PDB file of C-alpha atoms and ligand atoms in Angstrom:
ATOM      1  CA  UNK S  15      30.403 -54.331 -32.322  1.00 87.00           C
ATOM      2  CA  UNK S  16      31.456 -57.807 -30.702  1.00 97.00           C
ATOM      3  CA  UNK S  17      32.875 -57.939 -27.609  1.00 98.00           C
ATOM      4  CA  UNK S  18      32.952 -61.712 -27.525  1.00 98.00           C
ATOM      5  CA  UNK S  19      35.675 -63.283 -25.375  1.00 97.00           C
ATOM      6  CA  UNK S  20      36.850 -59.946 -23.921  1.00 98.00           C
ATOM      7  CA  UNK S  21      36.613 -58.901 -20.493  1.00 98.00           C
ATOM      8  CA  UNK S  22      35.458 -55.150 -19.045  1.00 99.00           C
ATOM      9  CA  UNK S  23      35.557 -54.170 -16.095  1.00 99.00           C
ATOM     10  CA  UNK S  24      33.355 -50.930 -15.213  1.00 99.00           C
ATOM     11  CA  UNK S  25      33.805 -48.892 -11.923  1.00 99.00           C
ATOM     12  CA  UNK S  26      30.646 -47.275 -10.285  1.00 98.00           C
ATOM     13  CA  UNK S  27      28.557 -49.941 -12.140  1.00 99.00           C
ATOM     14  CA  UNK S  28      25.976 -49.766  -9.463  1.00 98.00           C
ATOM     15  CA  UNK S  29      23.905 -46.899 -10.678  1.00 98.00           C
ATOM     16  CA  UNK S  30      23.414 -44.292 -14.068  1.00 98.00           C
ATOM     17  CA  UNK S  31      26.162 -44.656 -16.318  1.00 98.00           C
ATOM     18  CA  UNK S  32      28.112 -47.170 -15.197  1.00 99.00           C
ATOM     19  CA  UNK S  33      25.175 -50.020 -15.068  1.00 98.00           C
ATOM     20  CA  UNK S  34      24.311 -48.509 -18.524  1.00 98.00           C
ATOM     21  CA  UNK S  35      27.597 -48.903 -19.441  1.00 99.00           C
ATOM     22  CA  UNK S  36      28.372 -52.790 -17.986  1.00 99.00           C
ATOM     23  CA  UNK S  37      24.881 -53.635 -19.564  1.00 98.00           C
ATOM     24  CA  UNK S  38      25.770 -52.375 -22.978  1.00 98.00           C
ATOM     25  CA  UNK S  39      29.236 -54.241 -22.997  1.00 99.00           C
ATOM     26  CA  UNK S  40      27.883 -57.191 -21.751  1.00 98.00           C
ATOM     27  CA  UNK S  41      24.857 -57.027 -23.976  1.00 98.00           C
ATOM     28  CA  UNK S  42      27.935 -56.950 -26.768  1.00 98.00           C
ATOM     29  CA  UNK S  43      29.233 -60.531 -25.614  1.00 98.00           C
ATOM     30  CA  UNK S  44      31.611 -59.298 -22.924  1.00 98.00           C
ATOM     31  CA  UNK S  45      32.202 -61.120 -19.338  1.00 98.00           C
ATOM     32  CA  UNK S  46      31.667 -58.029 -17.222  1.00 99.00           C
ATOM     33  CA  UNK S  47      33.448 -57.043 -13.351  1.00 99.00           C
ATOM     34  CA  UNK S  48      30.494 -54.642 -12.371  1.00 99.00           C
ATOM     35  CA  UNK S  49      32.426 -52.332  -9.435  1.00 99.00           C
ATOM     36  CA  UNK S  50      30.913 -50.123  -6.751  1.00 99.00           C
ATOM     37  CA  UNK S  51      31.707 -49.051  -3.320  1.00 98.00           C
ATOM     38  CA  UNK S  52      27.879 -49.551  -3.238  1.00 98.00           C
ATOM     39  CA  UNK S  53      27.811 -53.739  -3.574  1.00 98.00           C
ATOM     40  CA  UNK S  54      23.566 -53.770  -3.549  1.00 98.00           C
ATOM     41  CA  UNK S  55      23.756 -51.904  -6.781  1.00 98.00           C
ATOM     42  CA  UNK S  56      26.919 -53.665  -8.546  1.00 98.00           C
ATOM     43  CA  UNK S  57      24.944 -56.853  -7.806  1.00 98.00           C
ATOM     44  CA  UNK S  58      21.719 -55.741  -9.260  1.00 98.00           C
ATOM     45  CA  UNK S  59      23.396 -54.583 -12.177  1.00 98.00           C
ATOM     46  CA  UNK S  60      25.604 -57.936 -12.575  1.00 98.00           C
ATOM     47  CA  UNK S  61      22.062 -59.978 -11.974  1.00 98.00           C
ATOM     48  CA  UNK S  62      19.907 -58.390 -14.294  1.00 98.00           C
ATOM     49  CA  UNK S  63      23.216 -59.037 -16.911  1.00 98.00           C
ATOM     50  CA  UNK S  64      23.372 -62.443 -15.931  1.00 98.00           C
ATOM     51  CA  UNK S  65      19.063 -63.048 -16.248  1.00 98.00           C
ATOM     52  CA  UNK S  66      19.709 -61.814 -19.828  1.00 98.00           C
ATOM     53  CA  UNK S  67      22.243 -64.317 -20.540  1.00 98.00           C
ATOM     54  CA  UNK S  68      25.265 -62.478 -19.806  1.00 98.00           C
ATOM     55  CA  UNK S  69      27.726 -63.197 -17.269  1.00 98.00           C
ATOM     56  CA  UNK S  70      29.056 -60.431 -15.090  1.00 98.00           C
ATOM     57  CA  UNK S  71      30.423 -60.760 -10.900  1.00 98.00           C
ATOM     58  CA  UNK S  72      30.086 -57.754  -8.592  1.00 99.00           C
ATOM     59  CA  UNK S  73      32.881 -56.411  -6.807  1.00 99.00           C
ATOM     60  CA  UNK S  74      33.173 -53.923  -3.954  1.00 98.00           C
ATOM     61  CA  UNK S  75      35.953 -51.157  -4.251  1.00 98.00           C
ATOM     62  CA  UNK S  76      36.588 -48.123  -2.852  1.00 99.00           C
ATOM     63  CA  UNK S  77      38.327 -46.510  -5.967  1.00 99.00           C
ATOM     64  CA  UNK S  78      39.946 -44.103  -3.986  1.00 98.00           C
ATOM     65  CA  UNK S  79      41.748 -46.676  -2.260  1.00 98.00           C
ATOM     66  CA  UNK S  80      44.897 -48.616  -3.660  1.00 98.00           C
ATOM     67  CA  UNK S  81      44.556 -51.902  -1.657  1.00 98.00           C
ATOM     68  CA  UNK S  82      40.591 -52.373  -3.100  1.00 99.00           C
ATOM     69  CA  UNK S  83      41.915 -51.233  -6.966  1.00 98.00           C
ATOM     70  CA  UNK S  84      44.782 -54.024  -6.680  1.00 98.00           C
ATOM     71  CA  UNK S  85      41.868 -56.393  -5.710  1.00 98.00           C
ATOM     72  CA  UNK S  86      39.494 -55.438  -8.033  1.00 98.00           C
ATOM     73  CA  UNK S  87      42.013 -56.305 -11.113  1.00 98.00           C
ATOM     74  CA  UNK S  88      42.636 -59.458  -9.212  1.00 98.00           C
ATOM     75  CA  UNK S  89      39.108 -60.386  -8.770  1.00 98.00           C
ATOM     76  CA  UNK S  90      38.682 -60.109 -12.285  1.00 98.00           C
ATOM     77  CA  UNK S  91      41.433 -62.005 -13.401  1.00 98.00           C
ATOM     78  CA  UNK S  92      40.689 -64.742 -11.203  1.00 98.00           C
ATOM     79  CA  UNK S  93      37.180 -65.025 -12.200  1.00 98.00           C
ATOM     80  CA  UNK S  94      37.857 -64.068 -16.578  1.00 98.00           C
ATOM     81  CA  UNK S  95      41.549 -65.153 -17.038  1.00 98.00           C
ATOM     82  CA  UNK S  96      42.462 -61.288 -17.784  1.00 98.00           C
ATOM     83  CA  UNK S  97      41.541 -58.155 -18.661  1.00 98.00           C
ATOM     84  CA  UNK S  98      40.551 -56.273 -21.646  1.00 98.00           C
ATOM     85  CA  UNK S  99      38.487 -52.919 -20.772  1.00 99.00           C
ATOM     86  CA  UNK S 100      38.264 -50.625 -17.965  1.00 99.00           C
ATOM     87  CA  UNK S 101      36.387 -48.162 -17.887  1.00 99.00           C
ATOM     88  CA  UNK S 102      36.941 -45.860 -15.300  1.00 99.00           C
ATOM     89  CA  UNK S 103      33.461 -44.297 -13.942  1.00 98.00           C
ATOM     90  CA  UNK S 104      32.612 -43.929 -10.556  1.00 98.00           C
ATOM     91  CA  UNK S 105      32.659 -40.466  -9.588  1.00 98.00           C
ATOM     92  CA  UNK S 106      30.951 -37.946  -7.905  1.00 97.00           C
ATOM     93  CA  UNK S 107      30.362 -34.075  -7.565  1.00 97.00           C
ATOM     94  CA  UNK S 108      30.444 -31.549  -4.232  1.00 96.00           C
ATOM     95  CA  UNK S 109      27.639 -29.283  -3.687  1.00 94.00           C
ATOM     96  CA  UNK S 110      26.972 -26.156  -5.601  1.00 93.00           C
ATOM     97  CA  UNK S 111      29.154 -23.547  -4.296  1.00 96.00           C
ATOM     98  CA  UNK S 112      32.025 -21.260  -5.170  1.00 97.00           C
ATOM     99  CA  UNK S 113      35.641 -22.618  -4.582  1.00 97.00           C
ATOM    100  CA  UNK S 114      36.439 -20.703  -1.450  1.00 98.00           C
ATOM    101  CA  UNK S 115      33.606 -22.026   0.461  1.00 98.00           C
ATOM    102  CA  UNK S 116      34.403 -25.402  -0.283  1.00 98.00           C
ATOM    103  CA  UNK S 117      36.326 -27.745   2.935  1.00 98.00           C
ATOM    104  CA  UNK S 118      39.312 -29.129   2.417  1.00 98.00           C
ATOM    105  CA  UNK S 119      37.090 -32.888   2.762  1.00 98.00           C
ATOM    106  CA  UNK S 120      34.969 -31.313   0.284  1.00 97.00           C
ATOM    107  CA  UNK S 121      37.733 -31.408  -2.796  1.00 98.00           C
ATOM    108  CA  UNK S 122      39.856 -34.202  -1.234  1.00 98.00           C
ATOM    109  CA  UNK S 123      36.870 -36.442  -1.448  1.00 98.00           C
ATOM    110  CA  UNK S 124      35.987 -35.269  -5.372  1.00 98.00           C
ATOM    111  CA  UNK S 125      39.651 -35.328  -6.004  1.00 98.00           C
ATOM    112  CA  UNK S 126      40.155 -38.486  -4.942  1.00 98.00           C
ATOM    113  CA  UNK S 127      37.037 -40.482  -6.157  1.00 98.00           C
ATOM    114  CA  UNK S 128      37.697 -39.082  -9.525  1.00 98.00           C
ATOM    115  CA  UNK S 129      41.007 -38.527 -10.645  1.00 98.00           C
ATOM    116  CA  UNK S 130      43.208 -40.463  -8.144  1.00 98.00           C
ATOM    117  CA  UNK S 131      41.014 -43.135  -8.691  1.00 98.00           C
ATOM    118  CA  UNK S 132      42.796 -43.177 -12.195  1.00 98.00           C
ATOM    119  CA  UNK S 133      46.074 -43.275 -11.169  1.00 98.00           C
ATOM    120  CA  UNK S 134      45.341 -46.366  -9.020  1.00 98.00           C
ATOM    121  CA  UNK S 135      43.158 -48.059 -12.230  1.00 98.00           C
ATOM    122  CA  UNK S 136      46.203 -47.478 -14.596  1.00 98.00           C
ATOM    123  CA  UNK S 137      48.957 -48.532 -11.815  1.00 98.00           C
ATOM    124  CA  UNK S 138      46.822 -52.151 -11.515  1.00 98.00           C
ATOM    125  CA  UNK S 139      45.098 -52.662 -14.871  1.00 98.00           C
ATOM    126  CA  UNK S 140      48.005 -51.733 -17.053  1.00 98.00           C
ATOM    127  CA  UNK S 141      50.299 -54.719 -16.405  1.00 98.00           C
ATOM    128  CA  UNK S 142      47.266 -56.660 -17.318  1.00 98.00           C
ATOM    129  CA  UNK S 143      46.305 -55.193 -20.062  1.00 98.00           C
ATOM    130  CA  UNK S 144      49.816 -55.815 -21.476  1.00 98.00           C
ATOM    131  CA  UNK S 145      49.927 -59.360 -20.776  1.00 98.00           C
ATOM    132  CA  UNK S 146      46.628 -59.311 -22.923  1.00 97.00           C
ATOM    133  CA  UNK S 147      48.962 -57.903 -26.111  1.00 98.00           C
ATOM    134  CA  UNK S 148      47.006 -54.409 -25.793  1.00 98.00           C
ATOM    135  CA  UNK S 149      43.421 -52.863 -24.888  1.00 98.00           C
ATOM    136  CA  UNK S 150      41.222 -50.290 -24.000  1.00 99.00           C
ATOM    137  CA  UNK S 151      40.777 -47.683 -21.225  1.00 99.00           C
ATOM    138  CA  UNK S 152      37.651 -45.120 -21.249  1.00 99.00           C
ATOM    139  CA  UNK S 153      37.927 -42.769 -18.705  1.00 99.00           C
ATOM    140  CA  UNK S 154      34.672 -40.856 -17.562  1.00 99.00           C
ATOM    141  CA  UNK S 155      35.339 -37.012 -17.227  1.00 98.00           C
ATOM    142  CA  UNK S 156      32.704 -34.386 -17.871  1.00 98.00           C
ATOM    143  CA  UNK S 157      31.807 -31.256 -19.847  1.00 97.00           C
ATOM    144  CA  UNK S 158      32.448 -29.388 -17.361  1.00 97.00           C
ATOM    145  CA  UNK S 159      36.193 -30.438 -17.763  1.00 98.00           C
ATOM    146  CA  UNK S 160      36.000 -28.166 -21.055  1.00 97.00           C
ATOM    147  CA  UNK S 161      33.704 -25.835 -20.302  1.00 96.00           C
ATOM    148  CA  UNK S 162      33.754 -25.147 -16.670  1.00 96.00           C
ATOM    149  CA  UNK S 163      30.605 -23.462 -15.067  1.00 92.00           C
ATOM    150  CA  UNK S 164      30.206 -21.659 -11.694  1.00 95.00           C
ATOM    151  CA  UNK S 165      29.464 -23.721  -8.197  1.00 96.00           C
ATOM    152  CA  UNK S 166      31.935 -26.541  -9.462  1.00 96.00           C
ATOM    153  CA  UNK S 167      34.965 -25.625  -9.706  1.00 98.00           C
ATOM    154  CA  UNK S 168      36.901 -28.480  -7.567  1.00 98.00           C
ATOM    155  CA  UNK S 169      34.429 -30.706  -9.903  1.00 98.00           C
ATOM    156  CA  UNK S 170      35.295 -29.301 -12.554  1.00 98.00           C
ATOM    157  CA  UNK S 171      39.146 -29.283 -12.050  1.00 98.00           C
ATOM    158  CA  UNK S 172      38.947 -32.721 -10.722  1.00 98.00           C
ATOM    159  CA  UNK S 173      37.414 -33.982 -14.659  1.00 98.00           C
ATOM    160  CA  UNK S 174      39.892 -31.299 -16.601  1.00 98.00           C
ATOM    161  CA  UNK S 175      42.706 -33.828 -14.624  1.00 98.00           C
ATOM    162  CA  UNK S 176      40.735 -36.658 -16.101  1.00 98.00           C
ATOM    163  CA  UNK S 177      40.984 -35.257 -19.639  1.00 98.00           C
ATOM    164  CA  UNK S 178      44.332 -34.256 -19.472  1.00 98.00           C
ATOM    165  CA  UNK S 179      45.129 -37.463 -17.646  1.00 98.00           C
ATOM    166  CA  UNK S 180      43.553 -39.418 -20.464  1.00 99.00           C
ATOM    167  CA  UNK S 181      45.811 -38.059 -23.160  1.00 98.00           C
ATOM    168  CA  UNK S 182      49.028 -38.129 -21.376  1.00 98.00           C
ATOM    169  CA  UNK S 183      48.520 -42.050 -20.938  1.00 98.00           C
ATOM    170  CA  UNK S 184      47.149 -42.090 -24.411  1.00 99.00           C
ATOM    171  CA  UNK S 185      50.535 -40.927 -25.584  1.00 98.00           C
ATOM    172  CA  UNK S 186      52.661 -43.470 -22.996  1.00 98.00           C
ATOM    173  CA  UNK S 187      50.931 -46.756 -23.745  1.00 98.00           C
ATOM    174  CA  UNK S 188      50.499 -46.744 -27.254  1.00 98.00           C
ATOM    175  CA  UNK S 189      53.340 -48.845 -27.772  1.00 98.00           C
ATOM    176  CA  UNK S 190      51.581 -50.871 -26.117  1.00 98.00           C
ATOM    177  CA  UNK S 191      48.397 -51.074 -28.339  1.00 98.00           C
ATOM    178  CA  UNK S 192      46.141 -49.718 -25.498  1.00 99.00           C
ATOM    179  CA  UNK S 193      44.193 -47.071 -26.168  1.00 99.00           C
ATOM    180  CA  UNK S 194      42.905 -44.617 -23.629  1.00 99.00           C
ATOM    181  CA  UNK S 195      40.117 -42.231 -24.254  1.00 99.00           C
ATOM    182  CA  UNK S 196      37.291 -39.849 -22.159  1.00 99.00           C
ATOM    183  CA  UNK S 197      33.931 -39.214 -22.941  1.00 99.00           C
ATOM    184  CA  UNK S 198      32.964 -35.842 -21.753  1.00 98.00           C
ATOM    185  CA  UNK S 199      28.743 -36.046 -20.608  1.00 98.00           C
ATOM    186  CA  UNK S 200      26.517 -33.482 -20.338  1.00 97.00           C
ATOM    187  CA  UNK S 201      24.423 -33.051 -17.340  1.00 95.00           C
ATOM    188  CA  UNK S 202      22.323 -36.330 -16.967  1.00 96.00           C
ATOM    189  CA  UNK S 203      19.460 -36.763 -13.853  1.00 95.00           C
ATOM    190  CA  UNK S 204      21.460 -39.795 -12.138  1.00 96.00           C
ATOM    191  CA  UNK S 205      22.487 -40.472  -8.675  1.00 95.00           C
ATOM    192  CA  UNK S 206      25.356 -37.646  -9.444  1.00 95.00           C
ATOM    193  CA  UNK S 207      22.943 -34.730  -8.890  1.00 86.00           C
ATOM    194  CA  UNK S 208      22.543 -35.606  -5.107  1.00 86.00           C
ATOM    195  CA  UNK S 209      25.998 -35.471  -4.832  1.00 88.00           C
ATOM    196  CA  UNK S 210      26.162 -31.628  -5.557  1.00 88.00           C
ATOM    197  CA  UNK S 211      23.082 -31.502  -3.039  1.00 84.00           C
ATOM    198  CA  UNK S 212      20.292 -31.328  -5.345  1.00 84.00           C
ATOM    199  CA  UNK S 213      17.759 -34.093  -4.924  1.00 80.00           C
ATOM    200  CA  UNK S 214      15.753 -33.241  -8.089  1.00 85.00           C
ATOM    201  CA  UNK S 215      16.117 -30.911 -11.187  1.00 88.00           C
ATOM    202  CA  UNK S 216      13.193 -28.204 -10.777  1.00 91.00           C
ATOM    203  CA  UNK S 217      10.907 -28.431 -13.993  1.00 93.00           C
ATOM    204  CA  UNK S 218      12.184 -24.755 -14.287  1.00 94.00           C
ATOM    205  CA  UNK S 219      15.566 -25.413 -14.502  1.00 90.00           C
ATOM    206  CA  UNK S 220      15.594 -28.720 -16.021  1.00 93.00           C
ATOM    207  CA  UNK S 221      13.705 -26.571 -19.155  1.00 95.00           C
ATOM    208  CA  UNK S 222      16.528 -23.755 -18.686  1.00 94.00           C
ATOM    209  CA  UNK S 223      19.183 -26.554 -19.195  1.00 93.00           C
ATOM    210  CA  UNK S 224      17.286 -28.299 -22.078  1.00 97.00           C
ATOM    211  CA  UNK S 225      16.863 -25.016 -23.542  1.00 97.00           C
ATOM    212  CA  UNK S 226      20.425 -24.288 -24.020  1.00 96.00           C
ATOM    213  CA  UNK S 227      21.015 -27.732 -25.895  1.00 98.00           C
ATOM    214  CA  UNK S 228      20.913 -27.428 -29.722  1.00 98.00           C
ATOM    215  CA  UNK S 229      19.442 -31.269 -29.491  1.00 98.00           C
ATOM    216  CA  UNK S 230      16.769 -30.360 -26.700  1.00 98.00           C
ATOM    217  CA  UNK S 231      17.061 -32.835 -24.045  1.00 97.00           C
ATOM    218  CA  UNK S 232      19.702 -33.620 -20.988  1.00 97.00           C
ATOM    219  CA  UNK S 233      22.367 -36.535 -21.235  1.00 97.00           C
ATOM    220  CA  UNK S 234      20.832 -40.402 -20.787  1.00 98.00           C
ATOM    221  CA  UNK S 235      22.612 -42.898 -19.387  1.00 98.00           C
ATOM    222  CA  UNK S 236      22.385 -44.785 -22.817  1.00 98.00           C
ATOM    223  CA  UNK S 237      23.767 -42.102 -24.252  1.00 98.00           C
ATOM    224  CA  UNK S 238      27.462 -42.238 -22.452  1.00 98.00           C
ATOM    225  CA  UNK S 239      27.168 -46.039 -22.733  1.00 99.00           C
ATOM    226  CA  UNK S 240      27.179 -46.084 -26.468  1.00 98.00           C
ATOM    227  CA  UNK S 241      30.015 -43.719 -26.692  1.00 99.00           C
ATOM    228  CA  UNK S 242      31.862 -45.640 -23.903  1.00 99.00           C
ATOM    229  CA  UNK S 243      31.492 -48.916 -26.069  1.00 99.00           C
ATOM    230  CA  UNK S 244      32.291 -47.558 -29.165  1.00 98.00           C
ATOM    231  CA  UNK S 245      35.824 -46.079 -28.028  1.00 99.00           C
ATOM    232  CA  UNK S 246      36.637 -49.508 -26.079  1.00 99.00           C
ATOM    233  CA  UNK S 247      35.469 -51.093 -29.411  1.00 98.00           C
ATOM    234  CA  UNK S 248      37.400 -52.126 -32.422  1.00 98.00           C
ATOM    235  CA  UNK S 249      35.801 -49.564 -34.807  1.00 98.00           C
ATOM    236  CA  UNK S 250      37.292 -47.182 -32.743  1.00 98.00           C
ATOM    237  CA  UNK S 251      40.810 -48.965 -33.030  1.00 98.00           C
ATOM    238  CA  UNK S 252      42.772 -45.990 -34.402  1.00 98.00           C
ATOM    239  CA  UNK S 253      41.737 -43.390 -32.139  1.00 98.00           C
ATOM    240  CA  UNK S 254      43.803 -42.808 -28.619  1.00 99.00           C
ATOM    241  CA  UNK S 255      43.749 -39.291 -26.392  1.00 98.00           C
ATOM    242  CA  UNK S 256      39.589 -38.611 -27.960  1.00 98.00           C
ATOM    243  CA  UNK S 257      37.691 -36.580 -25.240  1.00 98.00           C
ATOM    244  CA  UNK S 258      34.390 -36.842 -26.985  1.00 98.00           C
ATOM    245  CA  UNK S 259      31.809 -34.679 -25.944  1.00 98.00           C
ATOM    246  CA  UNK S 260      28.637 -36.621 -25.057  1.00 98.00           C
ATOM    247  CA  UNK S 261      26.543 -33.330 -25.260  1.00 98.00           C
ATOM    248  CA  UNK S 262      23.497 -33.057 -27.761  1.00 98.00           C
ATOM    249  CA  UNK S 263      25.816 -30.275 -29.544  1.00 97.00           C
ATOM    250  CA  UNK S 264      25.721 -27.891 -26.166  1.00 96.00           C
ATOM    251  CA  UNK S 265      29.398 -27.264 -26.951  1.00 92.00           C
ATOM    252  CA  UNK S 266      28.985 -25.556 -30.161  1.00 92.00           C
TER     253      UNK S 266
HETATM  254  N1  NAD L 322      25.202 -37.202 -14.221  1.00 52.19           N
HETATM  255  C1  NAD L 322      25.856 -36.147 -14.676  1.00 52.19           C
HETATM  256  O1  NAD L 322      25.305 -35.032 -14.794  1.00 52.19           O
HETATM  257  C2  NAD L 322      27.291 -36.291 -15.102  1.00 52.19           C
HETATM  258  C3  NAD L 322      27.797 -35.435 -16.099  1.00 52.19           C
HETATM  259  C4  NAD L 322      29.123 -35.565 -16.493  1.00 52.19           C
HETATM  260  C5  NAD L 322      29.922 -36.544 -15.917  1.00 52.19           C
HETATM  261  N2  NAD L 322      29.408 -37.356 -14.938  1.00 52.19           N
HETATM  262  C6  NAD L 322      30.298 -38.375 -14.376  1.00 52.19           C
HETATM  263  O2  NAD L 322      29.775 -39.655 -14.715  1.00 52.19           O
HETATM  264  C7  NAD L 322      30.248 -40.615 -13.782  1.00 52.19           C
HETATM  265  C8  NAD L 322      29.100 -41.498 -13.349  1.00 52.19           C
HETATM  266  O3  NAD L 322      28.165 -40.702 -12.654  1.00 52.19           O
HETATM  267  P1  NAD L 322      26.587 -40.943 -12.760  1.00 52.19           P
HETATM  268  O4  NAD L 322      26.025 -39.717 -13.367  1.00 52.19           O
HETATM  269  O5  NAD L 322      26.281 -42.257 -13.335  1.00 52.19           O
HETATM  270  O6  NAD L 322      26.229 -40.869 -11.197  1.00 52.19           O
HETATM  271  P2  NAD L 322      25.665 -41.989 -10.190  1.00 52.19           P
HETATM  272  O7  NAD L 322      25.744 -41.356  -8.841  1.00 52.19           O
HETATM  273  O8  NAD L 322      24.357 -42.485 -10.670  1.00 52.19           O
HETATM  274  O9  NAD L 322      26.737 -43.168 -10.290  1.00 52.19           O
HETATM  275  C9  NAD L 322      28.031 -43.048  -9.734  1.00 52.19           C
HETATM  276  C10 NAD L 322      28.399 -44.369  -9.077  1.00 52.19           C
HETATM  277  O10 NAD L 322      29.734 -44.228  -8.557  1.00 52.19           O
HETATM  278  C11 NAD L 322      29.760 -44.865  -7.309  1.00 52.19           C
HETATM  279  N3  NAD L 322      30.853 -44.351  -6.470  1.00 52.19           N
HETATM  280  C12 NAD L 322      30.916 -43.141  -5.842  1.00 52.19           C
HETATM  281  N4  NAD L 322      32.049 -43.067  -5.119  1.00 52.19           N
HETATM  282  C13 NAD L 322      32.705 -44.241  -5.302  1.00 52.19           C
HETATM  283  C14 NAD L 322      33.918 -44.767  -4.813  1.00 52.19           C
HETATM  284  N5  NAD L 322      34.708 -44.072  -3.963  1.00 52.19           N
HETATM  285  N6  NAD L 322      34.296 -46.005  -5.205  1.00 52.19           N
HETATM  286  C15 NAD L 322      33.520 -46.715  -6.058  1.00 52.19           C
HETATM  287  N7  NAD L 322      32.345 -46.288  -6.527  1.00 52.19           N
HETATM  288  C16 NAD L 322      31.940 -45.053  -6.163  1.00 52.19           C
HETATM  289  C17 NAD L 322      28.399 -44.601  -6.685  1.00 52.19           C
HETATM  290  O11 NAD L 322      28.109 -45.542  -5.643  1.00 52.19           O
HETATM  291  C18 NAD L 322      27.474 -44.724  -7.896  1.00 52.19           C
HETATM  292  O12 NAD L 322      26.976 -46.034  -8.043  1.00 52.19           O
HETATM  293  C19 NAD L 322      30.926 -39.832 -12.664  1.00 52.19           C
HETATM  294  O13 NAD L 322      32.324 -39.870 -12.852  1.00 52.19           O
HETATM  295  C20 NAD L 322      30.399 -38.420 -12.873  1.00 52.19           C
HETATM  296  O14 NAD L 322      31.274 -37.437 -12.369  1.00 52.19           O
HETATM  297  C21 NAD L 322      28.116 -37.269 -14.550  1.00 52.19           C
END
């Protein structure tokens, strides 16, 4: 799976799946845009690409806003001549608790960080990505977009308007030989879990939540990477609108 001469850019690339996910591509030959609206980890992860060879920049964005999207497609054409991959990542959760007791800033903020977010992405990068004769968008969305659980609902939502996002798009820029798919994780011990307000999985429950996985063990960041490269990747070239469950079999 070559990704030499192509260029990916990777939102939320500062931490768990996202630096997984820029290290894998560029470990694959691409020139990699590593995003955050945390810049100390988007430049760690675009150093340790470049000390193994690679070459990668670091960008801040805000992906909720439109003015720091715009300039993060920029950036990257400015520094790569264009744009072949985006892979739209950063998110984050709300704390565990049932819909009604959530504040309005509560599901504004997860609504916006991860499904507005998209809009903006596709609004920029598309244009691009046309100029480039086609390409590839992987959007990150969740199990839970599927499969909803209690204590997330506004998460949950937010990713089920990721999925259904992802195949709507799918179906408008064929024509235009890009491709747009989701990956759909499982629960995975990154930075995400303190953004539902829980600093660290109790043995307990992380042996509850293994327990219920037919593959016995929780989502690793390498995990969503290698499904995030394959779909941008041209083995994956005639599949468009996939949500692909990233889930040791949980779904069955
Ligand atoms: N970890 C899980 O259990 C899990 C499961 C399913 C889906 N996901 C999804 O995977 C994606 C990546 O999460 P992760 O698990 O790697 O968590 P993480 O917290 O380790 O990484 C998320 C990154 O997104 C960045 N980010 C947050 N808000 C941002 C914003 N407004 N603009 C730009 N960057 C922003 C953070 O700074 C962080 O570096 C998210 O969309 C998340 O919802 C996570």
């Amino acid at each position: 799976m070559s990704f030499d001469n192509k260029v990916a850019i990777v939102t939320g690339a500062g931490s768990g799946f996202g630096a997984a996910t820029a290290r894998l591509f560029a470990a694959r030959g691409a020139a990699v845009v590593a995003s955050d609206i945390n810049l100390d980890g988007a430049e760690q992860t675009a150093a340790a690409i470049e000390q193994a060879g690679g070459s990668a920049i670091a960008v801040k964005t805000d992906v909720r806003r439109s003015e720091d999207m715009q300039a993060l497609i920029a950036a990257a054409c400015d520094r790569f001549g264009g744009i072949d991959v985006v892979v739209n990542n950063a998110g984050l959760g709300h704390r565990a608790a049932p819909m009604h007791e959530l504040s309005e800033a509560d599901y504004d903020l997860v609504f916006d960080t991860n499904t507005k977010s998209i809009f903006w992405s596709v609004k920029y990068a598309v244009p691009k990505l046309i100029e480039r004769g086609g390409g590839a968008i992987v959007n990150v969305a969740s199990i839970g977009a599927k499969r909803p659980r209690p204590l997330g609902a506004a998460y949950n939502a937010s990713k089920g308007a990721v999925a259904t996002m992802t195949r709507a798009v799918a179906a408008e820029l064929a024509r235009h030989k890009i491709r747009v798919n989701a990956v759909c994780p499982l629960a995975s011990e990154t930075g995400f879990f303190k953004t539902t307000g829980i600093e660290k999985l109790s043995d307990k429950a992380r042996e509850r939540m293994i327990n219920e996985v037919p593959l016995r063990r929780l989502t690793e960041p390498r995990d969503v990477a290698n499904a995030i490269v394959f779909l941008a990747s041209e083995q994956a070239e005639f599949l468009t609108g996939i949500l692909l469950d990233v889930d040791g079999g949980k779904g069955i």
